[in-house]
Amino acid sequence: MNTSMNVSNTFQTIVNYCGNQDILLTEQQSLVLQIICGQNEAVAAHEILDSLKTINAKANRMTIHRALEYLNKIAVIHKISFNNTYVPCTHLDEHNCQLLVCIKCGKKIEFSSAKIFASLKLSGEEHEFLISTPIEIMGHCKECLS
């Protein structure tokens, strides 16, 4: 599998999605998104900053956090709360996705189940609680179980 081709496709897919939704990205937001899409695994803010500094020496923590906050708000990336890392969204038109997160190695698998979301949303409504997405489901991946 050609990782750089997948990275370019992921980034370009998100850029095209933003264009179709009339969502504007600043240069910094675009660079942060490109860095996130360029990783094979979830990436932490400090790692993004390190990469961004090779392009823009004046980049700082606030630059990164503002960009991450906006990209997360428009749902083109997901923050994995378990380990405070970020990944690109792979279900741009289906923003009620779920993340399986391995608590041992940090592997992340994104999927979208309308049944799971509907059930959780109904439970939330019964308890007057708004469910946010993505929903993180913690466990162990196949490799860590071996």
JSON list of N, CA, C and O in Angstrom, two decimals, residues 22-48:
[
{"chain": "A", "resi": 22, "resn": "ASP", "atom": "N", "xyz": [-18.68, 24.91, 1.45]},
{"chain": "A", "resi": 22, "resn": "ASP", "atom": "CA", "xyz": [-18.34, 26.34, 1.62]},
{"chain": "A", "resi": 22, "resn": "ASP", "atom": "C", "xyz": [-17.65, 26.60, 2.96]},
{"chain": "A", "resi": 22, "resn": "ASP", "atom": "O", "xyz": [-17.90, 27.60, 3.62]},
{"chain": "A", "resi": 23, "resn": "ILE", "atom": "N", "xyz": [-16.79, 25.67, 3.34]},
{"chain": "A", "resi": 23, "resn": "ILE", "atom": "CA", "xyz": [-15.99, 25.81, 4.56]},
{"chain": "A", "resi": 23, "resn": "ILE", "atom": "C", "xyz": [-14.60, 26.29, 4.13]},
{"chain": "A", "resi": 23, "resn": "ILE", "atom": "O", "xyz": [-13.94, 25.63, 3.33]},
{"chain": "A", "resi": 24, "resn": "LEU", "atom": "N", "xyz": [-14.20, 27.42, 4.66]},
{"chain": "A", "resi": 24, "resn": "LEU", "atom": "CA", "xyz": [-12.90, 27.98, 4.31]},
{"chain": "A", "resi": 24, "resn": "LEU", "atom": "C", "xyz": [-11.85, 27.55, 5.33]},
{"chain": "A", "resi": 24, "resn": "LEU", "atom": "O", "xyz": [-12.11, 27.54, 6.54]},
{"chain": "A", "resi": 25, "resn": "LEU", "atom": "N", "xyz": [-10.68, 27.18, 4.83]},
{"chain": "A", "resi": 25, "resn": "LEU", "atom": "CA", "xyz": [-9.57, 26.83, 5.70]},
{"chain": "A", "resi": 25, "resn": "LEU", "atom": "C", "xyz": [-8.47, 27.86, 5.52]},
{"chain": "A", "resi": 25, "resn": "LEU", "atom": "O", "xyz": [-8.14, 28.22, 4.39]},
{"chain": "A", "resi": 26, "resn": "THR", "atom": "N", "xyz": [-7.91, 28.31, 6.64]},
{"chain": "A", "resi": 26, "resn": "THR", "atom": "CA", "xyz": [-6.76, 29.22, 6.55]},
{"chain": "A", "resi": 26, "resn": "THR", "atom": "C", "xyz": [-5.55, 28.39, 6.14]},
{"chain": "A", "resi": 26, "resn": "THR", "atom": "O", "xyz": [-5.57, 27.14, 6.16]},
{"chain": "A", "resi": 27, "resn": "GLU", "atom": "N", "xyz": [-4.48, 29.08, 5.83]},
{"chain": "A", "resi": 27, "resn": "GLU", "atom": "CA", "xyz": [-3.24, 28.38, 5.46]},
{"chain": "A", "resi": 27, "resn": "GLU", "atom": "C", "xyz": [-2.77, 27.50, 6.62]},
{"chain": "A", "resi": 27, "resn": "GLU", "atom": "O", "xyz": [-2.37, 26.35, 6.42]},
{"chain": "A", "resi": 28, "resn": "GLN", "atom": "N", "xyz": [-2.81, 28.03, 7.85]},
{"chain": "A", "resi": 28, "resn": "GLN", "atom": "CA", "xyz": [-2.38, 27.26, 9.01]},
{"chain": "A", "resi": 28, "resn": "GLN", "atom": "C", "xyz": [-3.27, 26.04, 9.25]},
{"chain": "A", "resi": 28, "resn": "GLN", "atom": "O", "xyz": [-2.78, 24.95, 9.55]},
{"chain": "A", "resi": 29, "resn": "GLN", "atom": "N", "xyz": [-4.58, 26.22, 9.12]},
{"chain": "A", "resi": 29, "resn": "GLN", "atom": "CA", "xyz": [-5.50, 25.10, 9.29]},
{"chain": "A", "resi": 29, "resn": "GLN", "atom": "C", "xyz": [-5.24, 24.02, 8.24]},
{"chain": "A", "resi": 29, "resn": "GLN", "atom": "O", "xyz": [-5.24, 22.83, 8.55]},
{"chain": "A", "resi": 30, "resn": "SER", "atom": "N", "xyz": [-4.99, 24.45, 7.03]},
{"chain": "A", "resi": 30, "resn": "SER", "atom": "CA", "xyz": [-4.69, 23.52, 5.95]},
{"chain": "A", "resi": 30, "resn": "SER", "atom": "C", "xyz": [-3.39, 22.76, 6.21]},
{"chain": "A", "resi": 30, "resn": "SER", "atom": "O", "xyz": [-3.31, 21.55, 6.00]},
{"chain": "A", "resi": 31, "resn": "LEU", "atom": "N", "xyz": [-2.38, 23.47, 6.71]},
{"chain": "A", "resi": 31, "resn": "LEU", "atom": "CA", "xyz": [-1.11, 22.81, 7.02]},
{"chain": "A", "resi": 31, "resn": "LEU", "atom": "C", "xyz": [-1.27, 21.81, 8.16]},
{"chain": "A", "resi": 31, "resn": "LEU", "atom": "O", "xyz": [-0.72, 20.70, 8.09]},
{"chain": "A", "resi": 32, "resn": "VAL", "atom": "N", "xyz": [-2.00, 22.17, 9.20]},
{"chain": "A", "resi": 32, "resn": "VAL", "atom": "CA", "xyz": [-2.24, 21.27, 10.32]},
{"chain": "A", "resi": 32, "resn": "VAL", "atom": "C", "xyz": [-3.00, 20.03, 9.82]},
{"chain": "A", "resi": 32, "resn": "VAL", "atom": "O", "xyz": [-2.65, 18.89, 10.17]},
{"chain": "A", "resi": 33, "resn": "LEU", "atom": "N", "xyz": [-4.01, 20.24, 9.01]},
{"chain": "A", "resi": 33, "resn": "LEU", "atom": "CA", "xyz": [-4.77, 19.14, 8.44]},
{"chain": "A", "resi": 33, "resn": "LEU", "atom": "C", "xyz": [-3.86, 18.23, 7.61]},
{"chain": "A", "resi": 33, "resn": "LEU", "atom": "O", "xyz": [-3.93, 17.00, 7.71]},
{"chain": "A", "resi": 34, "resn": "GLN", "atom": "N", "xyz": [-3.01, 18.82, 6.82]},
{"chain": "A", "resi": 34, "resn": "GLN", "atom": "CA", "xyz": [-2.09, 18.05, 5.99]},
{"chain": "A", "resi": 34, "resn": "GLN", "atom": "C", "xyz": [-1.15, 17.21, 6.86]},
{"chain": "A", "resi": 34, "resn": "GLN", "atom": "O", "xyz": [-0.87, 16.05, 6.54]},
{"chain": "A", "resi": 35, "resn": "ILE", "atom": "N", "xyz": [-0.67, 17.77, 7.95]},
{"chain": "A", "resi": 35, "resn": "ILE", "atom": "CA", "xyz": [0.20, 17.03, 8.87]},
{"chain": "A", "resi": 35, "resn": "ILE", "atom": "C", "xyz": [-0.55, 15.85, 9.47]},
{"chain": "A", "resi": 35, "resn": "ILE", "atom": "O", "xyz": [-0.03, 14.73, 9.54]},
{"chain": "A", "resi": 36, "resn": "ILE", "atom": "N", "xyz": [-1.78, 16.08, 9.90]},
{"chain": "A", "resi": 36, "resn": "ILE", "atom": "CA", "xyz": [-2.58, 15.00, 10.50]},
{"chain": "A", "resi": 36, "resn": "ILE", "atom": "C", "xyz": [-2.83, 13.90, 9.47]},
{"chain": "A", "resi": 36, "resn": "ILE", "atom": "O", "xyz": [-2.69, 12.71, 9.77]},
{"chain": "A", "resi": 37, "resn": "CYS", "atom": "N", "xyz": [-3.16, 14.29, 8.25]},
{"chain": "A", "resi": 37, "resn": "CYS", "atom": "CA", "xyz": [-3.42, 13.31, 7.19]},
{"chain": "A", "resi": 37, "resn": "CYS", "atom": "C", "xyz": [-2.15, 12.57, 6.78]},
{"chain": "A", "resi": 37, "resn": "CYS", "atom": "O", "xyz": [-2.22, 11.48, 6.23]},
{"chain": "A", "resi": 38, "resn": "GLY", "atom": "N", "xyz": [-1.00, 13.15, 7.07]},
{"chain": "A", "resi": 38, "resn": "GLY", "atom": "CA", "xyz": [0.27, 12.55, 6.69]},
{"chain": "A", "resi": 38, "resn": "GLY", "atom": "C", "xyz": [0.78, 11.51, 7.67]},
{"chain": "A", "resi": 38, "resn": "GLY", "atom": "O", "xyz": [1.83, 10.91, 7.45]},
{"chain": "A", "resi": 39, "resn": "GLN", "atom": "N", "xyz": [0.04, 11.25, 8.73]},
{"chain": "A", "resi": 39, "resn": "GLN", "atom": "CA", "xyz": [0.47, 10.30, 9.75]},
{"chain": "A", "resi": 39, "resn": "GLN", "atom": "C", "xyz": [-0.24, 8.96, 9.55]},
{"chain": "A", "resi": 39, "resn": "GLN", "atom": "O", "xyz": [-1.39, 8.92, 9.14]},
{"chain": "A", "resi": 40, "resn": "ASN", "atom": "N", "xyz": [0.46, 7.90, 9.89]},
{"chain": "A", "resi": 40, "resn": "ASN", "atom": "CA", "xyz": [-0.14, 6.57, 9.85]},
{"chain": "A", "resi": 40, "resn": "ASN", "atom": "C", "xyz": [-0.92, 6.27, 11.11]},
{"chain": "A", "resi": 40, "resn": "ASN", "atom": "O", "xyz": [-1.69, 5.32, 11.15]},
{"chain": "A", "resi": 41, "resn": "GLU", "atom": "N", "xyz": [-0.69, 7.06, 12.16]},
{"chain": "A", "resi": 41, "resn": "GLU", "atom": "CA", "xyz": [-1.36, 6.86, 13.44]},
{"chain": "A", "resi": 41, "resn": "GLU", "atom": "C", "xyz": [-1.88, 8.19, 13.94]},
{"chain": "A", "resi": 41, "resn": "GLU", "atom": "O", "xyz": [-1.56, 9.24, 13.38]},
{"chain": "A", "resi": 42, "resn": "ALA", "atom": "N", "xyz": [-2.64, 8.13, 15.01]},
{"chain": "A", "resi": 42, "resn": "ALA", "atom": "CA", "xyz": [-3.12, 9.36, 15.64]},
{"chain": "A", "resi": 42, "resn": "ALA", "atom": "C", "xyz": [-1.92, 10.18, 16.09]},
{"chain": "A", "resi": 42, "resn": "ALA", "atom": "O", "xyz": [-0.90, 9.62, 16.49]},
{"chain": "A", "resi": 43, "resn": "VAL", "atom": "N", "xyz": [-2.04, 11.50, 16.02]},
{"chain": "A", "resi": 43, "resn": "VAL", "atom": "CA", "xyz": [-0.90, 12.38, 16.29]},
{"chain": "A", "resi": 43, "resn": "VAL", "atom": "C", "xyz": [-1.28, 13.39, 17.37]},
{"chain": "A", "resi": 43, "resn": "VAL", "atom": "O", "xyz": [-2.40, 13.90, 17.40]},
{"chain": "A", "resi": 44, "resn": "ALA", "atom": "N", "xyz": [-0.34, 13.65, 18.27]},
{"chain": "A", "resi": 44, "resn": "ALA", "atom": "CA", "xyz": [-0.55, 14.60, 19.37]},
{"chain": "A", "resi": 44, "resn": "ALA", "atom": "C", "xyz": [-0.25, 16.02, 18.91]},
{"chain": "A", "resi": 44, "resn": "ALA", "atom": "O", "xyz": [0.50, 16.24, 17.95]},
{"chain": "A", "resi": 45, "resn": "ALA", "atom": "N", "xyz": [-0.80, 16.98, 19.62]},
{"chain": "A", "resi": 45, "resn": "ALA", "atom": "CA", "xyz": [-0.62, 18.40, 19.27]},
{"chain": "A", "resi": 45, "resn": "ALA", "atom": "C", "xyz": [0.85, 18.79, 19.24]},
{"chain": "A", "resi": 45, "resn": "ALA", "atom": "O", "xyz": [1.28, 19.51, 18.33]},
{"chain": "A", "resi": 46, "resn": "HIS", "atom": "N", "xyz": [1.63, 18.32, 20.20]},
{"chain": "A", "resi": 46, "resn": "HIS", "atom": "CA", "xyz": [3.05, 18.70, 20.22]},
{"chain": "A", "resi": 46, "resn": "HIS", "atom": "C", "xyz": [3.80, 18.12, 19.03]},
{"chain": "A", "resi": 46, "resn": "HIS", "atom": "O", "xyz": [4.74, 18.73, 18.52]},
{"chain": "A", "resi": 47, "resn": "GLU", "atom": "N", "xyz": [3.37, 16.96, 18.53]},
{"chain": "A", "resi": 47, "resn": "GLU", "atom": "CA", "xyz": [3.98, 16.38, 17.33]},
{"chain": "A", "resi": 47, "resn": "GLU", "atom": "C", "xyz": [3.61, 17.20, 16.09]},
{"chain": "A", "resi": 47, "resn": "GLU", "atom": "O", "xyz": [4.43, 17.39, 15.20]},
{"chain": "A", "resi": 48, "resn": "ILE", "atom": "N", "xyz": [2.38, 17.67, 16.07]},
{"chain": "A", "resi": 48, "resn": "ILE", "atom": "CA", "xyz": [1.94, 18.53, 14.97]},
{"chain": "A", "resi": 48, "resn": "ILE", "atom": "C", "xyz": [2.75, 19.82, 14.98]},
{"chain": "A", "resi": 48, "resn": "ILE", "atom": "O", "xyz": [3.22, 20.28, 13.94]}
]
